[in-house]
Short mmCIF file of C-alpha atoms in Angstrom, two decimals:
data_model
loop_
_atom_site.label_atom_id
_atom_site.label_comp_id
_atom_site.label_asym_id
_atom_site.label_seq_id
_atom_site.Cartn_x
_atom_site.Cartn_y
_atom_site.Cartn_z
CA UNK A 1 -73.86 -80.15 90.04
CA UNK A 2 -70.03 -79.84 92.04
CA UNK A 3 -68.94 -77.01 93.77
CA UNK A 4 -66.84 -75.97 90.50
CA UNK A 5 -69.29 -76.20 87.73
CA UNK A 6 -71.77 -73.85 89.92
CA UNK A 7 -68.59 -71.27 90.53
CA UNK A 8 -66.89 -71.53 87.24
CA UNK A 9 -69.10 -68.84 85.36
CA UNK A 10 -68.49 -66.73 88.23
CA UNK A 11 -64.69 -67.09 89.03
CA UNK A 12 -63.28 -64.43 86.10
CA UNK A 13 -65.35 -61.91 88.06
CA UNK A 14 -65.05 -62.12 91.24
CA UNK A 15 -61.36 -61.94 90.44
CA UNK A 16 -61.58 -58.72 88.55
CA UNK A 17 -63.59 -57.49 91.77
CA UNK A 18 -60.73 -58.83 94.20
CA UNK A 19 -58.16 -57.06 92.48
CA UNK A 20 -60.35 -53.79 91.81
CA UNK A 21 -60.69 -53.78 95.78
CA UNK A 22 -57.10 -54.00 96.29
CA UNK A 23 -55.70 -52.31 93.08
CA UNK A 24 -53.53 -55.04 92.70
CA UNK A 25 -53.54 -58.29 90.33
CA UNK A 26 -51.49 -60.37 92.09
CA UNK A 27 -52.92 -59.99 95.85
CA UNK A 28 -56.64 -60.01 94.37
CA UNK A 29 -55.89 -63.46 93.04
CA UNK A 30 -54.68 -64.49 96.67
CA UNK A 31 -58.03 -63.35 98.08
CA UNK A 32 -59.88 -65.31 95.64
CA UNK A 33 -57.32 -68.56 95.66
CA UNK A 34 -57.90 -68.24 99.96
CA UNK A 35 -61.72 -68.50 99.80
CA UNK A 36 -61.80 -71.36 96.82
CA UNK A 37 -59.37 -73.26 99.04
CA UNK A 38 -61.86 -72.76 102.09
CA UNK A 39 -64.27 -73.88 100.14
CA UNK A 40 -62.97 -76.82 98.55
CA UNK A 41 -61.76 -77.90 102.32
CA UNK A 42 -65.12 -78.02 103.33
CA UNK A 43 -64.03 -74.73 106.11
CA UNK A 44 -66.22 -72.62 104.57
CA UNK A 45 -69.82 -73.48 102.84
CA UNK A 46 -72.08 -70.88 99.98
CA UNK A 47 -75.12 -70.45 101.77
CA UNK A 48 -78.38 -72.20 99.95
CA UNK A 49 -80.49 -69.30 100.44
CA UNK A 50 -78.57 -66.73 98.10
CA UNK A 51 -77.54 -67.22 93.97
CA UNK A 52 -74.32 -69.18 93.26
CA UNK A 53 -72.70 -65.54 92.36
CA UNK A 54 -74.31 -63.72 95.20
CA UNK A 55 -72.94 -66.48 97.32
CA UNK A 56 -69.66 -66.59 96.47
CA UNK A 57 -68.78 -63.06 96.97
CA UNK A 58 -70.35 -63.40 100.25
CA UNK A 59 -67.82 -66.21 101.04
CA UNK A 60 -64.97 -64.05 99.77
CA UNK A 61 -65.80 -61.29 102.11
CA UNK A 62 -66.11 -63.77 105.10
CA UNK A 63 -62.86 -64.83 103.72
CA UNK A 64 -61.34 -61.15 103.18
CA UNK A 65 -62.36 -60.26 107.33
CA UNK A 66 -60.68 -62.99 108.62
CA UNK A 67 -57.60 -65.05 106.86
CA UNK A 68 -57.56 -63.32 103.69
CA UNK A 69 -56.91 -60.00 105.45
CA UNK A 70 -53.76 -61.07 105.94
CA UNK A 71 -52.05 -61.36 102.92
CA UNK A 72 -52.59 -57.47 102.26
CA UNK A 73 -48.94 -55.89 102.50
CA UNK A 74 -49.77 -53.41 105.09
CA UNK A 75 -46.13 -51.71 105.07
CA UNK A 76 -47.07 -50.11 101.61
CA UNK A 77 -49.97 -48.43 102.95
CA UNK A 78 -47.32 -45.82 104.96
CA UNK A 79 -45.71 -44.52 101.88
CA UNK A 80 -48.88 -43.72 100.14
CA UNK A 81 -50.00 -40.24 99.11
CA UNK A 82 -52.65 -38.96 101.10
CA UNK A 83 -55.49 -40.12 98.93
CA UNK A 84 -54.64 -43.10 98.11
CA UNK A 85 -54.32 -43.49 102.37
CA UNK A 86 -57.38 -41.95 102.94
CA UNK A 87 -59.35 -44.60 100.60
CA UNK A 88 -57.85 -47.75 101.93
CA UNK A 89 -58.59 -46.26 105.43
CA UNK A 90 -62.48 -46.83 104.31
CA UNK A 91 -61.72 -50.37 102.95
CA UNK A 92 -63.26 -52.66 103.43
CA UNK A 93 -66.98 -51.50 103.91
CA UNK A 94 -67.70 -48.33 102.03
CA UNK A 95 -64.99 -49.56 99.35
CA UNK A 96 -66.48 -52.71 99.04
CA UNK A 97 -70.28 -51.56 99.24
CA UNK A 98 -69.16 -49.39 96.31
CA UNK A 99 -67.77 -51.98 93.99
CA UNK A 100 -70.09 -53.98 94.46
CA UNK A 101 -73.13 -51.99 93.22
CA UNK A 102 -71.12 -49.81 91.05
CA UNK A 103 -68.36 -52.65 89.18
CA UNK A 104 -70.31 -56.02 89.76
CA UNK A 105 -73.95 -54.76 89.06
CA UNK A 106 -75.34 -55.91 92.25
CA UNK A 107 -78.39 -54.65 93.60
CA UNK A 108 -78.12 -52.54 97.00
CA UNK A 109 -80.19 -55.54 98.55
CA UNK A 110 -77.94 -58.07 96.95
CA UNK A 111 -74.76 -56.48 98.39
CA UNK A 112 -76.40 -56.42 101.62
CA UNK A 113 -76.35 -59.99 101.84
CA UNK A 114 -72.82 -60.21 100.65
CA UNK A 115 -71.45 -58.08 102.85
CA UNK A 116 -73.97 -59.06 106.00
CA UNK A 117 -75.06 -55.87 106.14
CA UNK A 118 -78.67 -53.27 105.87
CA UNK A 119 -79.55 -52.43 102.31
CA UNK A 120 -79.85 -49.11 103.87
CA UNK A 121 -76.40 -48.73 105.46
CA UNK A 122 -74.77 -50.14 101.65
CA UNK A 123 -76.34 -47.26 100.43
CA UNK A 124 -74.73 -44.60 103.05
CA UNK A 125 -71.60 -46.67 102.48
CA UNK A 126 -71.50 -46.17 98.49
CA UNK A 127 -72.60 -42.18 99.15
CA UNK A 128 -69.56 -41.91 101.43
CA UNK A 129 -67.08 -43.83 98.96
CA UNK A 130 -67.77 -42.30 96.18
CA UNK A 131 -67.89 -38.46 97.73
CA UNK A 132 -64.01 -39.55 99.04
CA UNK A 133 -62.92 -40.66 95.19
CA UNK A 134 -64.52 -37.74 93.34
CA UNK A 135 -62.84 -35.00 95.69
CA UNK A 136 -59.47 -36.28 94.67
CA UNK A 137 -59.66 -36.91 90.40
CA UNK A 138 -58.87 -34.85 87.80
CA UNK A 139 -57.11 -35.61 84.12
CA UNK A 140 -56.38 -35.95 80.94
CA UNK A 141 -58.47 -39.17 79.43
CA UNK A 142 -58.08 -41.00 75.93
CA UNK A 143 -60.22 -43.18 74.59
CA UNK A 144 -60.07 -45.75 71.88
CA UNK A 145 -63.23 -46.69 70.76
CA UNK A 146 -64.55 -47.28 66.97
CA UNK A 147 -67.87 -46.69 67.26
CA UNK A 148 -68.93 -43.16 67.28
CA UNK A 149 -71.72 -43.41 69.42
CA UNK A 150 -70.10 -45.73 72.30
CA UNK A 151 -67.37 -43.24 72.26
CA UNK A 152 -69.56 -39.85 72.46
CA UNK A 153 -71.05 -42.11 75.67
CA UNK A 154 -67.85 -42.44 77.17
CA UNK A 155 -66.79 -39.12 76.48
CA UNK A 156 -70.30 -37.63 78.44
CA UNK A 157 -69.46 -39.61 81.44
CA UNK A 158 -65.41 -38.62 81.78
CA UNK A 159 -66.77 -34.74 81.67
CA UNK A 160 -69.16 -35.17 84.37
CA UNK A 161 -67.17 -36.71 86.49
CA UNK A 162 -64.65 -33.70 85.57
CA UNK A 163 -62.10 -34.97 83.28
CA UNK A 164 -60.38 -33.73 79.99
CA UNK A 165 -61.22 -35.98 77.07
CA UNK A 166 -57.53 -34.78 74.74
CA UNK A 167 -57.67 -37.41 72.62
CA UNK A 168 -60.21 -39.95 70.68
CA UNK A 169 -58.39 -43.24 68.45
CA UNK A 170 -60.79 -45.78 66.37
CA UNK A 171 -57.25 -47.64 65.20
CA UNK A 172 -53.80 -48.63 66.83
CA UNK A 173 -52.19 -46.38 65.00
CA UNK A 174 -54.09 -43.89 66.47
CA UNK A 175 -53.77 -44.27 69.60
CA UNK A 176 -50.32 -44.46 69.59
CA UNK A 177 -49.73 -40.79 67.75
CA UNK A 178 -52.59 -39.65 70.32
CA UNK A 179 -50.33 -40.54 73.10
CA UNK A 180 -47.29 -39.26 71.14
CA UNK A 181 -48.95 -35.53 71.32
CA UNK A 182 -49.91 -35.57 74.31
CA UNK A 183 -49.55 -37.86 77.29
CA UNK A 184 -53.03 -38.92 79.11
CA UNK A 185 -53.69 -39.73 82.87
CA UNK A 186 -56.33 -42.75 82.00
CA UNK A 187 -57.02 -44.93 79.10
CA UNK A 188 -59.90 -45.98 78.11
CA UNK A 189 -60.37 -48.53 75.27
CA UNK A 190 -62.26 -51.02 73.31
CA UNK A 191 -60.09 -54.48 72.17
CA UNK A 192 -61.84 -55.00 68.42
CA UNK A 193 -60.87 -51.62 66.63
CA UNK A 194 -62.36 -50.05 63.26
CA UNK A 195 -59.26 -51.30 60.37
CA UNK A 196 -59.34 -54.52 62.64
CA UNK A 197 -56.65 -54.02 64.68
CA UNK A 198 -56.21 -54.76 68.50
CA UNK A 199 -56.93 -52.49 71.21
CA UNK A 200 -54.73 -54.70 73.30
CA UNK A 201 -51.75 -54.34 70.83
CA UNK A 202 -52.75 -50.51 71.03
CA UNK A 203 -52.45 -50.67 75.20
CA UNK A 204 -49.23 -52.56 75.00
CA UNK A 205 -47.47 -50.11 72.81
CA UNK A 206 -48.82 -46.96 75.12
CA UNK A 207 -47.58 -48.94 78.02
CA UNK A 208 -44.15 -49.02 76.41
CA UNK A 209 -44.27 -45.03 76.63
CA UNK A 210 -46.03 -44.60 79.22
CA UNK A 211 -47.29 -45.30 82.44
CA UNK A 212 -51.20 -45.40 82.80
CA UNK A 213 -53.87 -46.91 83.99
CA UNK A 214 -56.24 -48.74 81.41
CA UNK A 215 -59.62 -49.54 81.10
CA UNK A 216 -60.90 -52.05 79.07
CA UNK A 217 -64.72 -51.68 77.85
CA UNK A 218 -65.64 -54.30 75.55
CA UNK A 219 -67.87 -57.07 74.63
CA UNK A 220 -65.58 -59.91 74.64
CA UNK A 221 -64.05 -60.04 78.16
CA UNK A 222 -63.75 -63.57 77.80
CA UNK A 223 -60.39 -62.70 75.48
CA UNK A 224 -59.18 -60.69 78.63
CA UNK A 225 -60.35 -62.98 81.42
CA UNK A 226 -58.40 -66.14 80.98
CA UNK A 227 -56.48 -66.51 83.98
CA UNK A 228 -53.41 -66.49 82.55
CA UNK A 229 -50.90 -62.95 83.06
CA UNK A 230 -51.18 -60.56 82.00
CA UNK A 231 -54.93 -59.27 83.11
CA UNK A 232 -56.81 -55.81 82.96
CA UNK A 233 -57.25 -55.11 86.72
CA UNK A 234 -60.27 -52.67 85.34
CA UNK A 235 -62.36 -54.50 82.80
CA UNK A 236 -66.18 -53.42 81.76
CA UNK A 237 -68.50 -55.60 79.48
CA UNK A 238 -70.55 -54.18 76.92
CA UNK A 239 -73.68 -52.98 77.19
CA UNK A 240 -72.38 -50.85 80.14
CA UNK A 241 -74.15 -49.00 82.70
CA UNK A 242 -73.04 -45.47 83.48
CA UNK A 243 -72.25 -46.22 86.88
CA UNK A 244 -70.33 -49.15 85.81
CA UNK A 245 -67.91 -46.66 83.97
CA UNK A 246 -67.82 -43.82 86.39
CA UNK A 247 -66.85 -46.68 89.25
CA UNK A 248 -64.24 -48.24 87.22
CA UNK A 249 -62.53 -44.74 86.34
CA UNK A 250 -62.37 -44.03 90.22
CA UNK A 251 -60.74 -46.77 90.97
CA UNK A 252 -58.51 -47.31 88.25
CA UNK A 253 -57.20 -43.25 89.47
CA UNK A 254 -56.69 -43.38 92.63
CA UNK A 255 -55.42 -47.28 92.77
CA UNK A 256 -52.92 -46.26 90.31
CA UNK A 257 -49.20 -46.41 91.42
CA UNK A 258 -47.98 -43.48 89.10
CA UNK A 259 -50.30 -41.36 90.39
CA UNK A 260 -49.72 -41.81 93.78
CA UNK A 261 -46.17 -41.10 93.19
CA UNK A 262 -46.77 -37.69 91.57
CA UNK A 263 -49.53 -36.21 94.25
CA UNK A 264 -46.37 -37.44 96.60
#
């Protein structure tokens, strides 16, 4: 089997990984294009002893500590708010060891491999990342969802991790007038909606008004992940995991550029 056919299932995802880490589309997909190219060069090999998908995020992160470090723009990282600071000052370990478990699904003892690393310190490293993200979150949350039970889900995991659900939509049109009366500080929504509209038409339309961070939760990320612009940075496949959720709605907080601006 070539090096492409064993990677392809897992290139959508380790891109959504690469630009959760960075909070950034466009320099996530230079992370990922770095370590393909070291691959396909021959500079860089997956090791035999771990899964194709284990594998290749271990070769990104070889990538990310030496050349693909790089490309980050490090002259943004002095006009951030002090949060925002504060978390890339713990990338990459405890940032990564927390994605990785959290976002990607890996196992503690899986990460440890990817990140060359004891399962025990991944799990001190995800303890100390996620105690840094909580202390800083708090907002208003809308979610568009059409199925009542998914959405009463989602809406038990935004309380405990302390946010305000104002507003629940099950059509575009409903999200829309949500965000007309009053103006969220995270989206989350679903892309197949109850009168069969698109939760991607509803996004685009909020986006007009507003700007917010999105999450995606759905079950066809493949209509998302396509490599073509433009891409959810935060995307979750259904059947989630809790974790999966709470992870993504860190991230997608304190990565976001609005928000930065207004804790300024």
């Amino acid at each position: 089997m070539s090096l492409l056919a064993r990677l392809a299932p897992h290139l959508p995802y380790v891109r959504r990984y690469a630009r959760a880490l960075t909070g950034d589309q466009t320099t996530g997909d230079n992370y990922v294009r770095v370590a393909l190219e070291a691959l396909a060069a021959g500079e860089r090999q997956l090791p035999p002893e771990m899964t194709p998908r284990v594998a290749l995020y271990h070769v990104f992160h070889a990538i990310w500590a030496t050349t693909g470090a790089q490309l980050e723009d490090k002259s943004g990282v002095e006009g951030r708010d002090d949060a925002s600071r504060r978390l890339m000052q713990i990338a990459p370990r405890s940032r990564q060891a927390f994605l990785l478990t959290a976002l990607e699904g890996f196992t503690p003892s899986e990460a440890a491999q990817i990140l060359d690393a004891d399962a025990l310190d991944v799990e001190r490293l995800i303890a100390e990342a996620q105690a840094d993200i909580d202390a800083e979150l708090a907002t208003d949350v809308l979610i568009i969802e059409d199925e009542a039970i998914i959405s009463a889900d989602i809406e038990s995991l935004v309380k405990e991790l302390g946010h305000r659900v104002t507003g629940t939509a099950t059509t575009h049109d409903e999200a829309v007038d949500a965000v007309a009366r009053h103006r969220p500080g995270l989206v989350l929504a679903d892309i197949q909606l109850a009168d069969g509209s698109s939760g991607i038409d509803a996004v685009k339309d909020i986006l007009k008004r507003i700007d917010v961070p999105v999450i995606f939760i759905t079950a066809f990320p493949e209509r998302l992940l396509t490599g073509e612009r433009p891409e959810p940075t935060f995307l979750i496949t259904k059947p989630f995991q809790p974790e999966t959720v709470k992870a993504a709605i860190s991230q997608a907080l304190f990565f976001h550029p609005s928000r930065q601006r207004e804790a300024a």
